[in-house]
Coordinates of C-alpha atoms and ligand atoms in Angstrom, one line a residue:
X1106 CA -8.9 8.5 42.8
X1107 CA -6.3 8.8 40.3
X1108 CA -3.8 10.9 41.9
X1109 CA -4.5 8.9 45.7
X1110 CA -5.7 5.3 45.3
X1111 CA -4.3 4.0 41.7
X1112 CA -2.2 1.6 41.7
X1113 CA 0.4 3.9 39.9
X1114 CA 0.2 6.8 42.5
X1115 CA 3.6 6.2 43.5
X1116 CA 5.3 6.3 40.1
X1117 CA 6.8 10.1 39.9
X1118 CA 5.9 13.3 37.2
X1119 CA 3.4 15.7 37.0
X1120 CA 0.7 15.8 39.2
X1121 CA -1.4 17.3 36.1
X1122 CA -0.2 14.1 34.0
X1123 CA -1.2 11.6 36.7
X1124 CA -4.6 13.5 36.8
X1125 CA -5.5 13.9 33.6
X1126 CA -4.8 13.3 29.8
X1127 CA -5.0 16.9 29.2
X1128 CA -1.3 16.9 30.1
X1129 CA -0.7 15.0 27.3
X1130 CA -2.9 16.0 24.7
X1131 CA -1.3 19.7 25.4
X1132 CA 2.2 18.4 24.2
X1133 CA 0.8 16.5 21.2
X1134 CA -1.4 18.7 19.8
X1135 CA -1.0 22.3 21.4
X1136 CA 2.4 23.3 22.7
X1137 CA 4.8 25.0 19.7
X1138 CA 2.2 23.9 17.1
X1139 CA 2.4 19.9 18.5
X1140 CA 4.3 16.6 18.1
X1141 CA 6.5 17.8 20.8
X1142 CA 5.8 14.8 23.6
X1143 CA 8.9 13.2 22.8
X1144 CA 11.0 16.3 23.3
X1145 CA 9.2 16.8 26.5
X1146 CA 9.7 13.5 27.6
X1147 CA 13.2 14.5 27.8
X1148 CA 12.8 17.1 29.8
X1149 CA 10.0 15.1 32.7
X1150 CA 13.4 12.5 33.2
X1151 CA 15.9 14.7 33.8
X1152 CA 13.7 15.9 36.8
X1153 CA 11.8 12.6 37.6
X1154 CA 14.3 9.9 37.0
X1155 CA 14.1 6.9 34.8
X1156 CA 10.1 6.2 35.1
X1157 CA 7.7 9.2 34.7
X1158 CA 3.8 8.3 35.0
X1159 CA 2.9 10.4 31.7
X1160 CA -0.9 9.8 31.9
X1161 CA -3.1 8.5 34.9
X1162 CA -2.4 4.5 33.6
X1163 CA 0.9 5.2 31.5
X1164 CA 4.3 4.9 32.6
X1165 CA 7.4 6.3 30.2
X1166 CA 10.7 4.5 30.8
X1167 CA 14.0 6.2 29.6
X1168 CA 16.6 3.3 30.1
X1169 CA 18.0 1.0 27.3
X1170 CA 17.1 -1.7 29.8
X1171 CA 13.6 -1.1 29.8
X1172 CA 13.0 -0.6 26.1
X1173 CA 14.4 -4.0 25.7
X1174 CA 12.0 -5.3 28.0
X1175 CA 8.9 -3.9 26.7
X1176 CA 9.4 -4.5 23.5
X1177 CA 10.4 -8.6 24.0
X1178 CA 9.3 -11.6 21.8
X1179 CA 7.1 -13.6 23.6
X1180 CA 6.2 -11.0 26.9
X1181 CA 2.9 -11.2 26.3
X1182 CA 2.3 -7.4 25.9
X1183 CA 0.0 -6.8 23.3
X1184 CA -0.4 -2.4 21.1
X1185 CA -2.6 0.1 23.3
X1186 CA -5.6 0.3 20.6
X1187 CA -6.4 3.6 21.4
X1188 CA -3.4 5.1 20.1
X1189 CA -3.2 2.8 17.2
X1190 CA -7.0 3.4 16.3
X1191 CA -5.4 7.2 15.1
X1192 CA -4.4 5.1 12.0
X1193 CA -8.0 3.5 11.5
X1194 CA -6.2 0.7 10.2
X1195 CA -7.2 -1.9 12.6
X1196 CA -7.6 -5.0 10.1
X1197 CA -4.2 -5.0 9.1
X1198 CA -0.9 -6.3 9.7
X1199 CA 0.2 -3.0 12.2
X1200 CA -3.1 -2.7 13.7
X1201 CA -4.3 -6.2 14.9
X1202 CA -4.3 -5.8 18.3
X1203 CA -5.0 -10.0 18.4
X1204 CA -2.2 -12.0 18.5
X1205 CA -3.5 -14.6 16.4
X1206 CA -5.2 -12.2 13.8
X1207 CA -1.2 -10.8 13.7
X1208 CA 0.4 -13.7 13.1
X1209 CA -1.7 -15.5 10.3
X1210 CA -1.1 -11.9 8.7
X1211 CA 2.7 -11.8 9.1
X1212 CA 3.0 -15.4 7.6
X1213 CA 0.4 -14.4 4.8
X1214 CA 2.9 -11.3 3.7
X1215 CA 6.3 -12.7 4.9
X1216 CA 7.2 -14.5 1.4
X1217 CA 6.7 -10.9 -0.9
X1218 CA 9.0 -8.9 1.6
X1219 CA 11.4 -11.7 3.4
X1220 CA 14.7 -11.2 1.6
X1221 CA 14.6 -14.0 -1.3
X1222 CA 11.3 -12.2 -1.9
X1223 CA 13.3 -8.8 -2.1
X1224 CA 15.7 -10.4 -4.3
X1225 CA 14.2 -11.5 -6.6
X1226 CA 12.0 -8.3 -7.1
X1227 CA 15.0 -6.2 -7.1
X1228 CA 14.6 -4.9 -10.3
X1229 CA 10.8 -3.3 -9.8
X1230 CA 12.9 -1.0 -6.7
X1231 CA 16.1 0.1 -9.2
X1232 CA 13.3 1.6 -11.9
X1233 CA 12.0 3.6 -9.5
X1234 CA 15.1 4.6 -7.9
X1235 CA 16.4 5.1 -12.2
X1236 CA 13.8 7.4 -12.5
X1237 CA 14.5 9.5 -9.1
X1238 CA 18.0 9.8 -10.5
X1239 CA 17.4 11.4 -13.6
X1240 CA 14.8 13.6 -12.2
X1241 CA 16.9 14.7 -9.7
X1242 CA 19.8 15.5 -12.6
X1243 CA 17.5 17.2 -15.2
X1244 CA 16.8 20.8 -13.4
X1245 CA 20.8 21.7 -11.9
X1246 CA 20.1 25.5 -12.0
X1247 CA 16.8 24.8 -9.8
X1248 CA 16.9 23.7 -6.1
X1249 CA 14.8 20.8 -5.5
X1250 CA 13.1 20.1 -2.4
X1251 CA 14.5 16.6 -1.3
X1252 CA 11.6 16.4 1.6
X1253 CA 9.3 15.5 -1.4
X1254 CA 11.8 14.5 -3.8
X1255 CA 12.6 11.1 -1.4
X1256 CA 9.1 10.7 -0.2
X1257 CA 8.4 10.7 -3.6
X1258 CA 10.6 7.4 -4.8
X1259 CA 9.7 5.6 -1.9
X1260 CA 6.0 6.2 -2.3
X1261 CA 5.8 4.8 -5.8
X1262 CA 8.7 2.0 -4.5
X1263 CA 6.1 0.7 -2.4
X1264 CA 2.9 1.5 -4.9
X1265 CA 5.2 -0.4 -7.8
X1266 CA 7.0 -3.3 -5.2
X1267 CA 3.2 -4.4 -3.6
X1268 CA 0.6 -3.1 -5.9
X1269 CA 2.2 -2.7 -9.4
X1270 CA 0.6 0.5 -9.5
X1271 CA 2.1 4.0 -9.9
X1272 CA 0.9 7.2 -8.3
X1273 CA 2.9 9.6 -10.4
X1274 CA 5.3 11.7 -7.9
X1275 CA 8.2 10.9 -10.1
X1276 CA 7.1 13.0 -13.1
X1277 CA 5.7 15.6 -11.5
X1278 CA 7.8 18.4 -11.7
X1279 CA 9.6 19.5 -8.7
X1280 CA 8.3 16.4 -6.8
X1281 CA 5.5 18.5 -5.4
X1282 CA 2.8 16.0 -6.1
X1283 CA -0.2 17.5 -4.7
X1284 CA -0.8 13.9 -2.5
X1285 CA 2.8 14.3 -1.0
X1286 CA 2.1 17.3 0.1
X1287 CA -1.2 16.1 1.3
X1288 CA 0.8 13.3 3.4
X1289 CA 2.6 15.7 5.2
X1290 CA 0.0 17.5 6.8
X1291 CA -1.9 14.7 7.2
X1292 CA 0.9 13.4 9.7
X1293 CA 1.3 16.4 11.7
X1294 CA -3.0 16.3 12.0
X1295 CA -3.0 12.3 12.9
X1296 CA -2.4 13.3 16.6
X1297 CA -5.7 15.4 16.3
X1298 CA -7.3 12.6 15.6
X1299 CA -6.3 10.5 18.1
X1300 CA -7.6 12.8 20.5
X1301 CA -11.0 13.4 18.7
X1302 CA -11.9 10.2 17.0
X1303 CA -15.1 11.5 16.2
X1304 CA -13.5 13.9 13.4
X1305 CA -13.1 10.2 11.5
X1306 CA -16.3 8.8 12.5
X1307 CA -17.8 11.3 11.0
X1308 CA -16.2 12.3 8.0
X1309 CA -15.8 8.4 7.3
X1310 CA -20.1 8.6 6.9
X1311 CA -20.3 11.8 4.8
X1312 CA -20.2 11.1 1.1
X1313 CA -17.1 11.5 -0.9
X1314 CA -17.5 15.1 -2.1
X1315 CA -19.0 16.6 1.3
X1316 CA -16.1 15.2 3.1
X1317 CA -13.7 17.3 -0.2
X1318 CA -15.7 20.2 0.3
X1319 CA -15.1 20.2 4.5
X1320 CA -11.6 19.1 4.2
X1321 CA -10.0 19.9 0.5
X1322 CA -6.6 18.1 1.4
X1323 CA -8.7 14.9 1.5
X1324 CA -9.0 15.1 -2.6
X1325 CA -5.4 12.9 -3.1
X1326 CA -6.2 10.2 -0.4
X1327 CA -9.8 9.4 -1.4
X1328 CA -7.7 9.3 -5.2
X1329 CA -5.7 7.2 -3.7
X1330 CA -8.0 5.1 -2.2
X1331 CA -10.3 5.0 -5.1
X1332 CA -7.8 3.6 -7.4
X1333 CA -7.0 0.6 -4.2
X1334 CA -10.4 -0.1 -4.1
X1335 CA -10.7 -0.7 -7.9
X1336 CA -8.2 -2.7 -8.0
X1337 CA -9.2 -4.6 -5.4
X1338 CA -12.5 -5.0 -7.0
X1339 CA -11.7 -6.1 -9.6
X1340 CA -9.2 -9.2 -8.1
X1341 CA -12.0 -10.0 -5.8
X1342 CA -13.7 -10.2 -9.3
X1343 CA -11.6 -12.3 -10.9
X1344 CA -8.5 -13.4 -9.4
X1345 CA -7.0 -14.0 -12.2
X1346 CA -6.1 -10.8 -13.3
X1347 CA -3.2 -11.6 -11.1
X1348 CA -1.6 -14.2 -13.1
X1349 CA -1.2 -11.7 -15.9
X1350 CA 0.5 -8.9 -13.2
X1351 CA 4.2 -8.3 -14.5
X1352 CA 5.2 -10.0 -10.8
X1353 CA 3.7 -10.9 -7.4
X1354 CA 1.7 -8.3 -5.8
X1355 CA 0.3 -8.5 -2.0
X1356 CA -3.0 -9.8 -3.4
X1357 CA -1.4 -12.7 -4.5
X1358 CA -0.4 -13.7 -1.2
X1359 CA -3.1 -12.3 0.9
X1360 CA -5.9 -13.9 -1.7
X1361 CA -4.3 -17.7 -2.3
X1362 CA -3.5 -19.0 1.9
X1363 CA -1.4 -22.2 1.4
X1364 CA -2.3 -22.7 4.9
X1365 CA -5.5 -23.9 6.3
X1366 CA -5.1 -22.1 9.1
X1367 CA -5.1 -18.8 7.1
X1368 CA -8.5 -17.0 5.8
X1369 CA -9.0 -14.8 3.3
X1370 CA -9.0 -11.3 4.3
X1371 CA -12.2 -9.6 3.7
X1372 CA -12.3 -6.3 1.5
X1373 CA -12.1 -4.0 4.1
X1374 CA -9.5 -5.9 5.6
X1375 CA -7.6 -5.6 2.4
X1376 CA -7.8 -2.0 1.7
X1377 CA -6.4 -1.6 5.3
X1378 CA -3.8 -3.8 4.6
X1379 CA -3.4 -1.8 1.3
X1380 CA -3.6 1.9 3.3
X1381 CA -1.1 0.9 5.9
X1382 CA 1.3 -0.8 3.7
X1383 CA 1.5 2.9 1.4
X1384 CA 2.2 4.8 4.9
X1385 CA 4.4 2.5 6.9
X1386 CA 6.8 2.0 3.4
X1387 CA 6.9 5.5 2.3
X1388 CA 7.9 8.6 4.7
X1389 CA 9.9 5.9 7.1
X1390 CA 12.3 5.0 4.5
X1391 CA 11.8 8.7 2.7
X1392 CA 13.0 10.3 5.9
X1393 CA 16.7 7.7 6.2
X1394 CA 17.4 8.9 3.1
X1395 CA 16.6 12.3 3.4
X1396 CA 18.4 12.5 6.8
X1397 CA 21.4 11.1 5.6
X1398 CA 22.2 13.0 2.8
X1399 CA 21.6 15.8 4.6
X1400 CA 24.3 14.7 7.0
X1401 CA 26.8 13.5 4.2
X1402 CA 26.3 17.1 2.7
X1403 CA 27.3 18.2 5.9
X1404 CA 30.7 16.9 5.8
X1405 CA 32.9 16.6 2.9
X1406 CA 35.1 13.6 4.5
X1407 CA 31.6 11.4 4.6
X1408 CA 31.2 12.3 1.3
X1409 CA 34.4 11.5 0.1
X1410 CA 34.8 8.2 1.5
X1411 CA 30.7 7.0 0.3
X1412 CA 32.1 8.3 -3.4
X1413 CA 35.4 6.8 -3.3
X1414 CA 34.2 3.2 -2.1
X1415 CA 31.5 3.2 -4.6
X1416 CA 33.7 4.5 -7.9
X1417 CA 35.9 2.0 -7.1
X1418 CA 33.3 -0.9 -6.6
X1419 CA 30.9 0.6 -9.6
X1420 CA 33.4 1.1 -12.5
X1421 CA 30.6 1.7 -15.3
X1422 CA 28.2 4.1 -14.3
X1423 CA 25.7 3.3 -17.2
X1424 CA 25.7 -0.7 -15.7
X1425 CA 23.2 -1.5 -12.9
X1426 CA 25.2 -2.6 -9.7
X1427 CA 23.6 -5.7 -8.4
X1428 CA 22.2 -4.9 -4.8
X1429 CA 24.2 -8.1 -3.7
X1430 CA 27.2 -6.2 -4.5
X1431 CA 26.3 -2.5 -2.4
X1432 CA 25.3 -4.9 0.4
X1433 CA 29.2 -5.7 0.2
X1434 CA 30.2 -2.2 0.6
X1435 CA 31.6 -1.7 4.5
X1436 CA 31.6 2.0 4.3
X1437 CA 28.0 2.9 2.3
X1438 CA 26.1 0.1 4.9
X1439 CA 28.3 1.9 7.9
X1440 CA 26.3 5.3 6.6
X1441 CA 23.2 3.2 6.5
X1442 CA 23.3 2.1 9.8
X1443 CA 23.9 5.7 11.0
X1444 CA 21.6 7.0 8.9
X1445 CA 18.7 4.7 10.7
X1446 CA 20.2 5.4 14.4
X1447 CA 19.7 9.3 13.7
X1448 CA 16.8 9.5 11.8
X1449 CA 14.9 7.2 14.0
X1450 CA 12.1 5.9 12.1
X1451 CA 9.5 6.0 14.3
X1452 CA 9.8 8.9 17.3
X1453 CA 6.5 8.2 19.3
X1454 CA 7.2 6.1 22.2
X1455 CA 4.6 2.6 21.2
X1456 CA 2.2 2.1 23.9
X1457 CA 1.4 -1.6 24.7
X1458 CA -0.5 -2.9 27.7
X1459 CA 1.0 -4.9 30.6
X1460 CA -1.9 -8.0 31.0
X1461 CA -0.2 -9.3 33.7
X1462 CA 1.9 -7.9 37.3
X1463 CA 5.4 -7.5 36.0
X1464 CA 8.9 -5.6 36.5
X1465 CA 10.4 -3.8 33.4
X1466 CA 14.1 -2.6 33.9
X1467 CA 13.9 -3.8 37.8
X1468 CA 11.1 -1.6 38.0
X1469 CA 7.3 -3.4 39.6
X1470 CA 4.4 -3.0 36.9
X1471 CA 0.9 -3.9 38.0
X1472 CA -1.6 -5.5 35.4
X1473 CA -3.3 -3.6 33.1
X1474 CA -0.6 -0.1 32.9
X1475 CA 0.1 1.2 29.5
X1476 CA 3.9 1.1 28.9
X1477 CA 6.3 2.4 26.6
X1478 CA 9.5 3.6 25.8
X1479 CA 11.0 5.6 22.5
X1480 CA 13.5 3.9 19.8
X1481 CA 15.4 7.6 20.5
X1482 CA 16.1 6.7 23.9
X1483 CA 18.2 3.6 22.9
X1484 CA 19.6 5.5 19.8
X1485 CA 20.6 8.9 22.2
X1486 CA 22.0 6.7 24.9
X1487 CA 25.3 8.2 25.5
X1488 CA 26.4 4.8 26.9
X1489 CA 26.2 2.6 24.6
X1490 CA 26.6 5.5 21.4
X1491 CA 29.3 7.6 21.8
X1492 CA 28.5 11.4 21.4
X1493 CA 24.9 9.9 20.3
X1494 CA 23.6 13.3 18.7
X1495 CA 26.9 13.1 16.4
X1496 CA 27.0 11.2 12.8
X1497 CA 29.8 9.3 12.9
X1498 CA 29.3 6.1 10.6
X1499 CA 33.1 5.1 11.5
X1500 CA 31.2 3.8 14.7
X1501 CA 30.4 0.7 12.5
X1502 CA 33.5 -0.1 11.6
X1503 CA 35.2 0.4 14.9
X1504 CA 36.1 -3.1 16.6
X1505 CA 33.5 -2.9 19.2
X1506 CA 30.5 -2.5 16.3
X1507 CA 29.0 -6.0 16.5
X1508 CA 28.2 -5.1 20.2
X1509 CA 26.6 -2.1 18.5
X1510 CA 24.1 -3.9 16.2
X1511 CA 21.6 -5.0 19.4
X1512 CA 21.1 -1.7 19.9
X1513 CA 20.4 -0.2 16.2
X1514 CA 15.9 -1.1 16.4
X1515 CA 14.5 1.6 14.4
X1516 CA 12.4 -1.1 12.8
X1517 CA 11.2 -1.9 16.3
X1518 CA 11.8 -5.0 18.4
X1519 CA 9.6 -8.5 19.3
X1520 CA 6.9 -9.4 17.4
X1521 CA 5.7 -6.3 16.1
X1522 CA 8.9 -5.3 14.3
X1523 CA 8.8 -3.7 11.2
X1524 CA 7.4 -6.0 8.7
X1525 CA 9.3 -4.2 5.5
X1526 CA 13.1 -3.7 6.7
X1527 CA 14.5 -5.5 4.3
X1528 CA 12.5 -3.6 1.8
X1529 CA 13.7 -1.0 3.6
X1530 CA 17.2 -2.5 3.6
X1531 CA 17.1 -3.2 -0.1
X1532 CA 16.1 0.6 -0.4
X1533 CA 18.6 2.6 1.1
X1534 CA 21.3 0.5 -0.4
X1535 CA 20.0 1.4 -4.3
X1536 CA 18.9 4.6 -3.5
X1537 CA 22.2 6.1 -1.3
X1538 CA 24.4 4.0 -3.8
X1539 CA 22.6 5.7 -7.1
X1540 CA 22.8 8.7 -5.9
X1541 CA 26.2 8.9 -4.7
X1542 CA 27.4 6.8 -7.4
X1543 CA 25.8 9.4 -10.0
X1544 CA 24.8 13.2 -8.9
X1545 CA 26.4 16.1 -7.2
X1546 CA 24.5 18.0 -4.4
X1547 CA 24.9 21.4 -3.5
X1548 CA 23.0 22.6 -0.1
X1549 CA 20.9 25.6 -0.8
X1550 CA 19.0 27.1 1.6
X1551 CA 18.9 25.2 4.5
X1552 CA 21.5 24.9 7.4
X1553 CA 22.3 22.6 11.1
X1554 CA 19.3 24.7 12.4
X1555 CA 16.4 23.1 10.4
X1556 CA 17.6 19.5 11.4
X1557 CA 18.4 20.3 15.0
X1558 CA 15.0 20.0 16.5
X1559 CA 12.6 16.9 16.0
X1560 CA 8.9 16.9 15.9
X1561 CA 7.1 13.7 16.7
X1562 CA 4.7 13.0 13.9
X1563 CA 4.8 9.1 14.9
X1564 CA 7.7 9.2 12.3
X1565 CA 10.1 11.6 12.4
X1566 CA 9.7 15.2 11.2
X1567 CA 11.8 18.1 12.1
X1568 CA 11.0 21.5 13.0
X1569 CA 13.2 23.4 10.5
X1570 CA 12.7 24.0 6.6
X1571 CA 12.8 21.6 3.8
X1572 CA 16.1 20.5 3.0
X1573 CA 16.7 22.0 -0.5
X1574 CA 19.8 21.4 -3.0
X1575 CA 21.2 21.7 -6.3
X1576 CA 21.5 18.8 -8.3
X1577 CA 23.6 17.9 -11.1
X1578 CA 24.8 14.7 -12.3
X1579 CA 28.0 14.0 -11.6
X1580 CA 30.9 14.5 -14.4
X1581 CA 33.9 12.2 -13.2
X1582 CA 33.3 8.4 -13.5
X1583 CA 36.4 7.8 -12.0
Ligands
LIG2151 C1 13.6 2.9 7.2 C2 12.4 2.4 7.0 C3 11.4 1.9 8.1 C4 11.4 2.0 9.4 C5 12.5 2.8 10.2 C6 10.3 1.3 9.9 C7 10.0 1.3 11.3 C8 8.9 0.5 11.8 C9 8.6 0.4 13.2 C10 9.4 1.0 14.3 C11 7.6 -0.4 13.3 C12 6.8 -0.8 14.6 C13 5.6 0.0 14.8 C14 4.8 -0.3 16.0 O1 5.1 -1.2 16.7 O2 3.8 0.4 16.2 C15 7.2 -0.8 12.0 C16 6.1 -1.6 11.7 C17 5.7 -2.0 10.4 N1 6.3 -1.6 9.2 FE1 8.0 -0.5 9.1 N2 9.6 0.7 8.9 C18 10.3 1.1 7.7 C19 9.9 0.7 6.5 C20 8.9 -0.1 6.1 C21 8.5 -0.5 4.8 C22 9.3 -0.2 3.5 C23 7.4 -1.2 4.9 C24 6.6 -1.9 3.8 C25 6.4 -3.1 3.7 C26 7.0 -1.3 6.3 C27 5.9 -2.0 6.8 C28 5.6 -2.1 8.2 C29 4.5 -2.9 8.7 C30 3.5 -3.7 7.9 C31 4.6 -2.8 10.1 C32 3.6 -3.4 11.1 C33 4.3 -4.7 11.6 C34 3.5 -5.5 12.7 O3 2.9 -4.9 13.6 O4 3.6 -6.7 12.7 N3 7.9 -0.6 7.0 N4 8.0 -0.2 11.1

């Protein structure tokens, strides 16, 4: 039936794909150790053309065109559940698959993260970012890992920023808190899931120390989770525990709706909100940084002209610059920008179902196909990005730039963009602009090689080592 009589049978790619979602499953989980469906993807439209039927209802679309299309406010297209079920988050912001559910969420959270929110909470980012910096300085005959180093700032960002909670990754030595570790290898084993739901189910009913003794890397979430929980308990409690909170936290939003149209979340739905908000803040904004610096390591006139712009703009070291003032910078937010285009964000092309007969890119979709199209075919397309694999933040400043911006979406497009950018935003500005401003990095260890090939973990992961450096603080003020 699939291959003769569906409606898609006329779409092209593999006959195996078309058949069965065993095609699929072998590039996520099985081919070169898995994550490599986007890299495949590549491959299927250079021989198919611009639409590849990737599973028996799922079309892939490699055109700018298209991605714009899919991912439109107001189409009416609304997230493929069974790939976002793989998060088991599906009472939160990200995983409401009902558009009304969604929206009474995003208004519920919009005032902590819109950018007066950001603002004004500023200062809860730069400790965090204070601490990564004279972390980062106080080992300079030791290479530190920067994988964990940046996951590990933007992890206790987000755990400071919405819960007013720390985790601890900044003091551990070496950044190799056991739960960032964790983290990793949970990503790469989310696909697994995906395909065998069950593996959750399951584990999800076993008590708390079984489901340790089966799966030891599962000791730092259920801490993690634990300690949401509590606190969660205990606001649900007594809500007023909040007032005495050094500043707004999501609770304070999600538990006092100023419209009637908003209900409380329940518990679950607030751990879920709670869960998702530690994942989709941390490795995202963890990986830009980490991405970029490897770049700007990469080439000393980058790294000149990020130092130069900020000495001159930043004349006392030991004085916080205001994050008002980075945002000024033309050069640093030109390295920001490219540092988003390479890095991605998110590599896994986001499914989202077609309800009614439509045409994406000039293309005919019937109701009820899965569709979906990757942020790295918009950010590799050599026609709107010149030499698109290259980091070149001068593109930003070039004349032609404000065409460019339409075409920057690693946060996503239409409704379901990215709900923390300009946390995100507000991020890379103090983070890129601290460390430039203040230490020296050496490469140790790690070369072009390790970054050249990426793995799709939903975010971005790469198939090379760790990126590893010396660190020193950096002697000349000016
Ligand atoms: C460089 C950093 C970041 C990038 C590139 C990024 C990227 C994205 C992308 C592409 C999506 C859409 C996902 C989808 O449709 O399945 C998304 C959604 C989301 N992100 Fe981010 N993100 C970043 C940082 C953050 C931060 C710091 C937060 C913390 C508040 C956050 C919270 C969320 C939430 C809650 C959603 C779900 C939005 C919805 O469905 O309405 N993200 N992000």
């Amino acid at each position: 039936h699939r291959l003769f009589f569906h409606p898609l049978r006329k779409y092209p790619g593999p006959r195996l794909a078309a058949a069965t979602w065993l095609y699929r499953f072998y590039f996520d989980i099985i081919s070169q150790g898995g994550g490599e469906i986007v890299t495949h993807l590549e491959d299927l439209h250079e021989i198919y053309g611009p639409v590849v039927r990737i599973g028996p209802n799922e079309l892939h679309f490699s055109e700018t065109k298209a991605f714009m299309d899919i991912y439109r406010m107001g189409n009416g297209f609304t997230k493929e559940p069974w790939f976002y079920d793989m998060f088991d988050m599906q009472e939160s912001s990200f995983g409401f698959v009902d558009v009304h559910q969604h929206r009474a969420r995003r208004e519920l959270l919009n005032p902590l993260f819109n950018r007066r929110g950001i603002a004004q909470l500023q200062h809860v980012i730069r400790d965090e970012v204070d601490c990564l910096i004279s972390q980062l300085g106080s080992t300079p005959d030791v290479p530190v890992n920067l994988h964990y180093a940046f996951r590990a700032v933007t992890l206790e960002i987000i755990m400071s920023y919405a819960f007013g909670k720390h985790i601890g990754c900044l003091d551990t030595p070496g950044f190799n808190h056991q739960l960032l570790i964790d983290i990793e290898g949970a990503l790469r084993g989310a696909a697994t899931i995906k395909w065998f739901p069950i593996i959750s189910t399951v584990l999800s009913t076993l008590p708390e120390a079984i489901t340790v003794a089966l799966v030891p890397s599962m000791r730092s979430a259920f801490d993690v989770r634990n300690m949401l929980a509590t606190q969660i308990d205990e606001i649900l409690a007594d809500d007023r525990v909040l007032q005495d909170a050094d500043h707004d936290v999501v609770y304070t939003h999600l538990l006092n709706p100023t419209n009637e149209k908003h209900i409380r979340p329940s518990r679950k739905s607030l751990l879920d909100e709670a869960h998702l908000l530690i994942q989709a803040g941390s490795d995202t904004v963890g990986n830009t940084v980490y991405t970029g610096l490897f770049y700007a390591m990469n080439d000393p006139d980058i790294d000149k002209a990020l130092r130069s712009e900020l000495d001159a703009a930043w004349k006392k070291m030991d004085e916080a610059l205001p994050l008002q003032q980075l945002e000024q910078l033309p050069y640093l937010t030109a390295f920001i920008k490219e540092s988003l285009r390479v890095s991605h964000g998110v590599v896994s092309p986001l499914p989202r179902i077609v309800h009614q007969d439509t045409v994406i890119a000039g293309h005919p979709v019937p109701a009820g196909t899965v569709v979906a199209s990757g942020i790295t075919i918009v950010h590799y397309d050599p026609d709107i990005f010149e030499s698109p694999r290259e980091f070149h933040p001068e593109r930003w400043l070039s004349t032609d730039a404000a065409e460019l911006e339409k075409f920057l979406v690693p946060f996503g497009r239409g409704s379901r963009q990215c709900l923390g950018l300009n946390l995100a935003w507000a991020e890379l500005y103090l983070i890129f602009g601290n460390i430039f401003r203040k230490l020296d990095f050496k490469m140790h260890d790690t070369g072009v090689e390790d970054f050249a090939k990426i793995k799709d973990y939903f975010v971005t992961g790469y198939a090379g080592r760790h990126l590893h450096a010396f660190v020193k603080p950096r002697r000349s003020t000016l």
